[in-house]
Coordinates of C-alpha atoms and ligand atoms in Angstrom, one line a residue:
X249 CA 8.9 18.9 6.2
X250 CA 10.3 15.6 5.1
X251 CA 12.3 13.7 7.7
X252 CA 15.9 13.9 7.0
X253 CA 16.4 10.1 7.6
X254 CA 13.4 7.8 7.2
X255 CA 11.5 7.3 3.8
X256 CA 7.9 6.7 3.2
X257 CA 7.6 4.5 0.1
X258 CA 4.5 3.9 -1.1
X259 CA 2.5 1.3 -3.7
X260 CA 2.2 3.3 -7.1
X261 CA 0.1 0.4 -9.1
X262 CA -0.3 2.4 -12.1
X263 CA 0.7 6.3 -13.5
X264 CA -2.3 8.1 -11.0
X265 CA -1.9 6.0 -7.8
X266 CA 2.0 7.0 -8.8
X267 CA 0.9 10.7 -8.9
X268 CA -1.3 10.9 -5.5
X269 CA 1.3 9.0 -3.9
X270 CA 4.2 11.7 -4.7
X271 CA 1.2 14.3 -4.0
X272 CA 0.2 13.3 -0.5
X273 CA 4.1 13.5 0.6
X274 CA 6.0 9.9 -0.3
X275 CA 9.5 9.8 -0.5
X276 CA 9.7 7.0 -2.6
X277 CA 7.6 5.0 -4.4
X278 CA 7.7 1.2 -5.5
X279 CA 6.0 -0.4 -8.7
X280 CA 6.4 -3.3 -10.7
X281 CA 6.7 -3.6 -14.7
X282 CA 5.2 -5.9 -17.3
X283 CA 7.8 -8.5 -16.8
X284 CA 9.1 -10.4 -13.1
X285 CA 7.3 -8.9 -10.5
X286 CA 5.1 -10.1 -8.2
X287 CA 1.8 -8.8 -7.7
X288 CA 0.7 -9.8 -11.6
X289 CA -2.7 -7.8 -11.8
X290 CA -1.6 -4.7 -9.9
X291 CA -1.8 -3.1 -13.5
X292 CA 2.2 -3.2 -13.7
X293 CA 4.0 -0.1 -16.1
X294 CA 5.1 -0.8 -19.7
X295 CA 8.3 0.5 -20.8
X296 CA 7.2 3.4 -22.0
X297 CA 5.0 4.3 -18.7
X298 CA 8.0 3.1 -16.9
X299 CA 9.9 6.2 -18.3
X300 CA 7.1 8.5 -17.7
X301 CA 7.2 7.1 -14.0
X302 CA 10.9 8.1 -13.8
X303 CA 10.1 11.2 -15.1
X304 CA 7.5 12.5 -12.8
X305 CA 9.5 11.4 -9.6
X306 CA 12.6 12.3 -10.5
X307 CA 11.0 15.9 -11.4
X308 CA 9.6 15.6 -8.2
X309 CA 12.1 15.1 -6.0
X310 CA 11.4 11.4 -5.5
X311 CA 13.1 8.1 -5.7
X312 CA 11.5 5.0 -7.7
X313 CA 11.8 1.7 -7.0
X314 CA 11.0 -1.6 -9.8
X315 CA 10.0 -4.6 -8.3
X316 CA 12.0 -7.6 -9.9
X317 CA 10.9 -10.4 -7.3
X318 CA 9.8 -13.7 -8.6
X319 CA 11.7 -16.5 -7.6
X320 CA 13.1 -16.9 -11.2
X321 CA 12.9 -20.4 -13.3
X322 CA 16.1 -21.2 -15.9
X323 CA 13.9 -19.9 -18.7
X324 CA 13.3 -16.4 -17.3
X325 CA 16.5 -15.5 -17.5
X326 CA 17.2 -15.4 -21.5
X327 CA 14.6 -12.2 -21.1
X328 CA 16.1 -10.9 -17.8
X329 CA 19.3 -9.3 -18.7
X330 CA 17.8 -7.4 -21.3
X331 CA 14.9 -5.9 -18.7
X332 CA 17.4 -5.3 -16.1
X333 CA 19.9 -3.3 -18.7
X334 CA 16.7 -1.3 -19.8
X335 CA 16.3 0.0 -15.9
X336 CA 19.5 0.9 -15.6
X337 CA 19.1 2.7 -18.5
X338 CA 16.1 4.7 -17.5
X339 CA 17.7 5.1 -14.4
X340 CA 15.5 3.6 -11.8
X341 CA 16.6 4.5 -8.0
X342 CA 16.8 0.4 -7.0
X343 CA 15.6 -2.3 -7.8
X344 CA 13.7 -5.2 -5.7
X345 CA 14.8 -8.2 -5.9
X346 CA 14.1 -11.4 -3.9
X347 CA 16.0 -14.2 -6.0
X348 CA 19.8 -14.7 -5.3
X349 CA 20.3 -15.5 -8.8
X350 CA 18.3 -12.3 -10.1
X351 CA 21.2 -10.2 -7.7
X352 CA 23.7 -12.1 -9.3
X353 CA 23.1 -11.3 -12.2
X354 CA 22.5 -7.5 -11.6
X355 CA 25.5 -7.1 -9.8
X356 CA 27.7 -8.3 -13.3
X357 CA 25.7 -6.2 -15.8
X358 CA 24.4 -3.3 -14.0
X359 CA 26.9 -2.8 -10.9
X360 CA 26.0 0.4 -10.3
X361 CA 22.5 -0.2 -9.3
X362 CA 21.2 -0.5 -6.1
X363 CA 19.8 -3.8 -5.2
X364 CA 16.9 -4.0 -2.2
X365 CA 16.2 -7.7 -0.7
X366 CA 12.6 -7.8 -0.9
X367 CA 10.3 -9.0 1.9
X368 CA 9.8 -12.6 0.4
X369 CA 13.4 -13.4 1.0
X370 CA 11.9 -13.6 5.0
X371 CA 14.8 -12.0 6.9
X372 CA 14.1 -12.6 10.1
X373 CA 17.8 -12.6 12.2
X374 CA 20.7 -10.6 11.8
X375 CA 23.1 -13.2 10.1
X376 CA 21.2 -13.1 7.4
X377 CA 20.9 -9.7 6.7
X378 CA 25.0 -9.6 7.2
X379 CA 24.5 -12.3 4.4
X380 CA 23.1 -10.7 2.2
X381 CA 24.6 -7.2 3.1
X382 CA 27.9 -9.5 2.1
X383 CA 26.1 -10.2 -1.4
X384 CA 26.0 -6.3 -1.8
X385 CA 22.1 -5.4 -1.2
X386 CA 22.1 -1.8 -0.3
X387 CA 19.0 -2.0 1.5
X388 CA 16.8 -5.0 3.2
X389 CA 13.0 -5.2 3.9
X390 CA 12.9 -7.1 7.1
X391 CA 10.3 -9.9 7.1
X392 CA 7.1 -8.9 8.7
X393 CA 7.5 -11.4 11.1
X394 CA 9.9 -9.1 13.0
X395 CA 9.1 -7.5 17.1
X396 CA 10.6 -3.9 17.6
X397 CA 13.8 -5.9 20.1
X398 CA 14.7 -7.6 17.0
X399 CA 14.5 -5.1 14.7
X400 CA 16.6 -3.0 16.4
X401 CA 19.0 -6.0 16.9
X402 CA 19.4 -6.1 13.4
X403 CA 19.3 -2.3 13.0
X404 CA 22.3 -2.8 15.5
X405 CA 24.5 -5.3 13.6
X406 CA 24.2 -4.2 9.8
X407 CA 25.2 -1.1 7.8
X408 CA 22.6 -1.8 5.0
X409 CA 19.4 0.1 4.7
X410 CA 16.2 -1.6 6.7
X411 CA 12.5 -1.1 5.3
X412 CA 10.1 -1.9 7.3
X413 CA 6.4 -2.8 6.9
X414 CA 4.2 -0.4 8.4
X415 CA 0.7 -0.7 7.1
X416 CA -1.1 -3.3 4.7
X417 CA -2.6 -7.0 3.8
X418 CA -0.6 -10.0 5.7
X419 CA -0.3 -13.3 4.7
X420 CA -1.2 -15.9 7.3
X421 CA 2.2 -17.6 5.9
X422 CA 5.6 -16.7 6.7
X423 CA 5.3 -13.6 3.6
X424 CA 4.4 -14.7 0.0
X425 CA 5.6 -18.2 1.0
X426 CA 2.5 -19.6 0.5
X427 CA 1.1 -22.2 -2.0
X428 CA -2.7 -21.9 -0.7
X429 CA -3.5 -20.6 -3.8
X430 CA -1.7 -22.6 -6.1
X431 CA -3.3 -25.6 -4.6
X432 CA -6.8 -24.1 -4.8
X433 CA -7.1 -22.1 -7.7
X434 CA -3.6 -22.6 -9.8
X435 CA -2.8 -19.2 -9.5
X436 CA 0.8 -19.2 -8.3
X437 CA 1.5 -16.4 -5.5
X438 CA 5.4 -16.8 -5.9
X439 CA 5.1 -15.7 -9.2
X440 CA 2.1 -12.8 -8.4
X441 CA -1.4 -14.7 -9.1
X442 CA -2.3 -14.9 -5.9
X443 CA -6.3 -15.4 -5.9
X444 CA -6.4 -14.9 -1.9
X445 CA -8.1 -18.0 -0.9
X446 CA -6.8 -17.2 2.9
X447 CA -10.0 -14.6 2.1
X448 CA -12.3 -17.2 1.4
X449 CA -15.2 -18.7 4.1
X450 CA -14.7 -22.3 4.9
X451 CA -16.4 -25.5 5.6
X452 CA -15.8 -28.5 7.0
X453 CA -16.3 -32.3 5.5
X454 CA -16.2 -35.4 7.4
X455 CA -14.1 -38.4 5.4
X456 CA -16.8 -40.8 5.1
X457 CA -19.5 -38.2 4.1
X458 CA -18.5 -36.2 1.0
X459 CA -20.0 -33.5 -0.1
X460 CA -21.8 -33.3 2.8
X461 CA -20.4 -30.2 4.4
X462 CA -20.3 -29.0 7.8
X463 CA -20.4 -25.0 8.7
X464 CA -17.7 -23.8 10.7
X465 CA -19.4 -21.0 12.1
X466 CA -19.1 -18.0 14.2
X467 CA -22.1 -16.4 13.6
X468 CA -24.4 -16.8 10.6
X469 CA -21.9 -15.9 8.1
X470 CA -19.5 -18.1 8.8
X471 CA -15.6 -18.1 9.8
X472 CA -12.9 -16.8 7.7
X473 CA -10.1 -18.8 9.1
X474 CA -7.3 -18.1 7.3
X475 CA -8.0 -14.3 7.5
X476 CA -5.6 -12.1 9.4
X477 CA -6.4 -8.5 9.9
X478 CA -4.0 -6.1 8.7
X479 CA -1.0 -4.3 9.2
X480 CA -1.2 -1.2 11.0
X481 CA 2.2 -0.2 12.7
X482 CA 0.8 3.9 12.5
X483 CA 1.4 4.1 16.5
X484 CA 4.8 2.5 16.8
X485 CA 6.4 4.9 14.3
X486 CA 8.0 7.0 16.8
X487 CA 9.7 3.6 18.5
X488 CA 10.1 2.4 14.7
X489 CA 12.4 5.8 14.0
X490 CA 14.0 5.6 17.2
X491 CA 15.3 1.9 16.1
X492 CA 16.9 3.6 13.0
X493 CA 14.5 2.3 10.8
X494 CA 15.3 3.8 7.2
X495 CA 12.1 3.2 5.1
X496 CA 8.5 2.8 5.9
X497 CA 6.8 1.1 3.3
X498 CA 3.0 0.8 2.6
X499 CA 1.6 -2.1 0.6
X500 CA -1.2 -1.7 -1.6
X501 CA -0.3 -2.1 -5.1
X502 CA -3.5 -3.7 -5.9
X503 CA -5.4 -1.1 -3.6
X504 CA -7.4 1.2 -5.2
X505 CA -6.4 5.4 -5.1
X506 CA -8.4 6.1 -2.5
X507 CA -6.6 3.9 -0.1
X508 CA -3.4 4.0 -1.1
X509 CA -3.6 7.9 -1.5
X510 CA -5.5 8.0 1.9
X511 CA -2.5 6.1 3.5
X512 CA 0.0 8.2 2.2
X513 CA -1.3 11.3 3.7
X514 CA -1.9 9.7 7.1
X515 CA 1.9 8.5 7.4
X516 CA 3.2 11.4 5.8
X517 CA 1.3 13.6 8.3
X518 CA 2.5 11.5 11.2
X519 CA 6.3 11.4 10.2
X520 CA 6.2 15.3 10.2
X521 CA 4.4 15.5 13.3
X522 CA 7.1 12.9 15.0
X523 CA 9.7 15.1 13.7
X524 CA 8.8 18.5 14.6
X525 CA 8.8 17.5 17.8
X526 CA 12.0 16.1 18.2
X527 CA 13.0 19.1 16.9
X528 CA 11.0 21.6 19.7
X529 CA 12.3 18.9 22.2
X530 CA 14.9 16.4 20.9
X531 CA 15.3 14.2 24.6
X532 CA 11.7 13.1 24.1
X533 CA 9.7 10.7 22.0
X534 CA 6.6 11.8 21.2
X535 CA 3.6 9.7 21.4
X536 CA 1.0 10.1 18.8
X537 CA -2.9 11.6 19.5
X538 CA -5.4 9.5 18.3
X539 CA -6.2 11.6 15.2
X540 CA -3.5 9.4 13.2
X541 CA -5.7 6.4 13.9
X542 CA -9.2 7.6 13.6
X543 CA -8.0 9.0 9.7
X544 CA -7.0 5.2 9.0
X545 CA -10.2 3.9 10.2
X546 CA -11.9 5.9 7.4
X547 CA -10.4 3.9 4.4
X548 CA -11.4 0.6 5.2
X549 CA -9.7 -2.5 6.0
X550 CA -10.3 -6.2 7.5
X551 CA -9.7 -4.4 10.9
X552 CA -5.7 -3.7 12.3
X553 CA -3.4 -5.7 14.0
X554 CA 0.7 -4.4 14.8
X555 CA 1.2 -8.1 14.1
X556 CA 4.6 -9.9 16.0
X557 CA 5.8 -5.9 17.0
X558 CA 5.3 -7.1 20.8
X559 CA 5.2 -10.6 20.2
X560 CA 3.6 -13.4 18.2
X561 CA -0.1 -12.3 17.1
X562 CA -3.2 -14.6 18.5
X563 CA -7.2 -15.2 17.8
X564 CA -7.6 -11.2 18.2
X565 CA -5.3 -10.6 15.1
X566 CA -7.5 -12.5 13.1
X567 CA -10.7 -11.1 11.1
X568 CA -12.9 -14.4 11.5
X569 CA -16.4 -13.0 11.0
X570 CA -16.3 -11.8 7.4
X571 CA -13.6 -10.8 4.9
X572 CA -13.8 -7.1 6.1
X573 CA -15.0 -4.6 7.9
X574 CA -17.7 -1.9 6.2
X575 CA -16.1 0.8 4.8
X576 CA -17.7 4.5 5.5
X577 CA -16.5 6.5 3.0
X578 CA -16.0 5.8 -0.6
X579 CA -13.8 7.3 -2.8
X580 CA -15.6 10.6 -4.8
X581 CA -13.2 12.0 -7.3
X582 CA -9.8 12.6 -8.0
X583 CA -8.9 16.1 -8.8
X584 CA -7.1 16.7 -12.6
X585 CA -6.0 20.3 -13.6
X586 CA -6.5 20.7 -17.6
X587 CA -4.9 24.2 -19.4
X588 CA -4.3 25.8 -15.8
X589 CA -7.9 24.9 -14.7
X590 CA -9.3 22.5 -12.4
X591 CA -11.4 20.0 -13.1
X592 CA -13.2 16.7 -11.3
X593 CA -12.8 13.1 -12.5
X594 CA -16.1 11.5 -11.0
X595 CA -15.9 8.2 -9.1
X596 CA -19.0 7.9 -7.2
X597 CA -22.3 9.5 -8.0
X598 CA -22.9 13.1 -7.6
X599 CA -25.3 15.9 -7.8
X600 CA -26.1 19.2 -6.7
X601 CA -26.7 19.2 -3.0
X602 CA -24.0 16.3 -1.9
X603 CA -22.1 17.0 1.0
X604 CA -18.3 15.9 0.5
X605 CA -15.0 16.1 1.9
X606 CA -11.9 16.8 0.5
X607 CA -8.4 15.2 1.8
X608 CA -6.1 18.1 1.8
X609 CA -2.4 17.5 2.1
X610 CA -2.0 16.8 5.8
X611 CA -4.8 15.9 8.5
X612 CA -7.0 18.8 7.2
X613 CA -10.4 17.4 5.6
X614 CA -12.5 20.1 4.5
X615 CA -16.1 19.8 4.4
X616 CA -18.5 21.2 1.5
X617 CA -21.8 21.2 -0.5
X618 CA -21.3 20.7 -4.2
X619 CA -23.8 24.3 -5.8
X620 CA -23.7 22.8 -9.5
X621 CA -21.7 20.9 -11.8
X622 CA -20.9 21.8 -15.3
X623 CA -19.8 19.3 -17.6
X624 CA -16.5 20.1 -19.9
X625 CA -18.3 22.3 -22.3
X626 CA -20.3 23.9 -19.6
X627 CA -23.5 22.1 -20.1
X628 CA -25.1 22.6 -16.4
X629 CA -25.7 18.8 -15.3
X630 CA -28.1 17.4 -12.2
X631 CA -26.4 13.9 -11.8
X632 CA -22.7 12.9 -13.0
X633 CA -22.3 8.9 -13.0
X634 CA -18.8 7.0 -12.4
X635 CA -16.5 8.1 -15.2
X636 CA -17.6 11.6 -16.2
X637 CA -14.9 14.5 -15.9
X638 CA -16.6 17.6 -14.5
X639 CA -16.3 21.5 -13.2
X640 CA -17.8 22.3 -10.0
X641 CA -19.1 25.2 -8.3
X642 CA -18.9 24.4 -4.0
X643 CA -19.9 26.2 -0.6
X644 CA -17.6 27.3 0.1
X645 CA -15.1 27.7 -2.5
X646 CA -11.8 25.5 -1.8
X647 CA -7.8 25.9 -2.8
X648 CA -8.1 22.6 -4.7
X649 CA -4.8 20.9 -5.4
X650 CA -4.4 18.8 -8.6
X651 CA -4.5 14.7 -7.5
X652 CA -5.9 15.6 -4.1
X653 CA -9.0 13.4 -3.6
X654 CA -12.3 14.0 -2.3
X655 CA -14.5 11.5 -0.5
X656 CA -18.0 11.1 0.1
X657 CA -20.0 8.9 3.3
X658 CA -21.0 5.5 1.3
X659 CA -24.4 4.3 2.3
X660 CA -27.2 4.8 4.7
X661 CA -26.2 2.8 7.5
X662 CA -22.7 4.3 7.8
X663 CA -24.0 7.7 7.3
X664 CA -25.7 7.2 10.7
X665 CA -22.4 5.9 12.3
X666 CA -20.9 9.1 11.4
X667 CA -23.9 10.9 12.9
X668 CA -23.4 9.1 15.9
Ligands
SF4_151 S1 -3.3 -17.0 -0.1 FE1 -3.3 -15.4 1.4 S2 -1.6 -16.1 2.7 FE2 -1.3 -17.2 0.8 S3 0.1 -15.8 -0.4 FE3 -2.1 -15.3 -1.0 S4 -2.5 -13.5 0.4 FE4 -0.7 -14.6 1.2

């Protein structure tokens, strides 16, 4: 069961992340189209898959959410009233905006949408979420850089919505505000290029010796300074609800379906534990078992921090050996249903014999070994590569859902960390 209050939104980069998303249990979901939204490359929805999108949430009981959040130049905006008319039209649940012009502009032609400050417009006290409460944003992502005291502070002082960061990449500057990239590469991150050079390993030249460069090293691979872990707030979510937090949102629109999908489930199953017990005993707030957690650790990350929730993060909050830590599993296949029957879109390689685990809605992973694979016209096959859609025979035989995923341990090495 859904909790009656908070949302989980999730990143929907494209029509399938959209789909797993909505199947693993979000609320809401957030995505950007062709035109003023950060996050350039996430593979952002045309108008005609922005309909679909609409479509298969609103059919689903879900809300959707367009990001319009670049800080806007005079010459976007012969295009923008067009675009934001076209939402409306389609009727999108809200849209996200960052740029005070952008609002005004929404508020005269489309009044009766709702408007969300996004996260780059760094709200980090309560007068300026009254501000912009005052400009009529329905809801407000706080900035990240937010403990639980304030948070609750705000929560407090303000009628609007609050969304919240709970899991994802961070910036090491104050949110998107950031002009590392620009400077190194070109690619503007206030207008969604970001190349993530805060990723990149550094050295270190002396003035009077160029090109004669200096290691700044940890260990023989070097120091990724600029690299903070991520977001991981999976833990705090009972203190998060009790603050009267209204959204949860995961970032991740780049993030492949495996991860995003993977996320989805975890939170999801975490928000119904935290609110069936409230309901068996409503005085107490639960704490969570460390189930939630050891799920997360299986999609890969650059290892978690909970960032400024107790106070500002240090050196421990930072990833400095490498750009991120080995992943164990790796995505397998998606599951499609075509004319009432299922079917496997391959991701990884397979054959007869693999052992694999399916993500079931929920915590439930379900072990099995794939018997033989048939390829769409039956053909019996004894190795599918990346691509291929296929019908499998298993031990034993599973209730497969259509866009559950199924994962597979990657390589040697983390095959024995499993083991162990
Ligand atoms: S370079 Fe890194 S810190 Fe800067 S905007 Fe990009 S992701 Fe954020």
């Amino acid at each position: 069961m859904k909790h009656p209050h908070c949302e989980l939104l999730a990143p929907a980069g494209n029509l399938e992340k959209l789909k797993i998303a909505i199947h693993y249990g979000a609320d809401a979901v957030y995505l950007g189209g062709k035109q003023f939204s950060l996050r350039a490359h996430a593979g952002n929805f045309n108008e005609d898959e922005l309909r679909k999108a609409v479509s298969f949430c609103h059919d689903n009981q879900a809300r959707l959410f367009v990001t319009v959040n670049i800080f806007a130049h005079n010459r976007d905006f012969d295009k923008l009233a067009g675009y934001l008319r076209f939402l409306a039209e389609i009727e999108v649940d809200g849209l996200i905006i960052s740029d005070p012009g952008i609002i005004r502009l929404a508020k005269k032609i489309i009044p009766a949408m709702s408007l969300h400050l996004s996260t780059q417009a760094n709200v980090t006290n309560w007068n300026s979420a009254l501000f912009w409460q005052e400009q009529g944003v329905s809801r407000i992502n706080l900035a990240r850089e937010l403990g639980l005291d304030e948070i609750s502070l705000i929560r407090e002082k303000i009628k609007a919505k609050i969304e919240i960061f709970v899991h994802g990449a961070l910036c090491i500057s104050y949110s998107g505000r950031c002009l590392l990239s620009l400077y190194l590469t070109g690619r503007d991150a206030n207008r969604g290029l970001c190349a993530h050079p805060c990723r990149y390993s550094y050295r270190l030249e002396e003035r009077k010796r160029p090109g004669q460069y200096f290691p700044v090293e940890e260990d023989r691979r070097g120091t990724y300074i600029f690299n903070s872990k991520d977001l991981c707030l999976i833990n705090r979510l009972p203190e998060l609800l009790a603050a009267g937090v209204d959204s949860l949102k995961i970032e991740g629109r780049m993030k492949g379906i495996y991860y995003a999908g993977g996320l989805v489930r975890i939170y999801r199953a975490a928000l119904d534990y935290i609110n069936q017990s409230l309901r068996d005993n409503p005085d107490q707030v639960p704490g969570l078992g460390p189930e939630f957690m050891s799920e997360i650790m299986k999609l890969g990350s650059r290892g978690y921090t909970e960032n400024f929730m107790d106070g500002p993060p240090g050196r421990d909050d930072m990833l400095y050996e490498g750009p991120r830590v080995d992943q164990v599993y790796v995505p397998a296949m998606l599951i499609g249903k075509k004319d009432g029957r299922i079917f496997f879109a391959v991701r990884h390689k397979i054959e007869p014999g693999d052992q694999l685990q399916y993500m079931a809605q929920g915590l439930a992973n379900q072990d099995f070994t794939i018997r033989s694979i048939r390829d769409m016209s039956g053909r019996e096959l004894d190795q599918v590569q990346p691509g291929s859609q296929v019908f499998l025979d298993t031990d034993p035989l599973i209730n497969w859902e259509e866009y559950g995923l199924v994962r597979k341990i990657g390589n040697r090495l983390s095959r024995e960390a499993v083991r162990e």
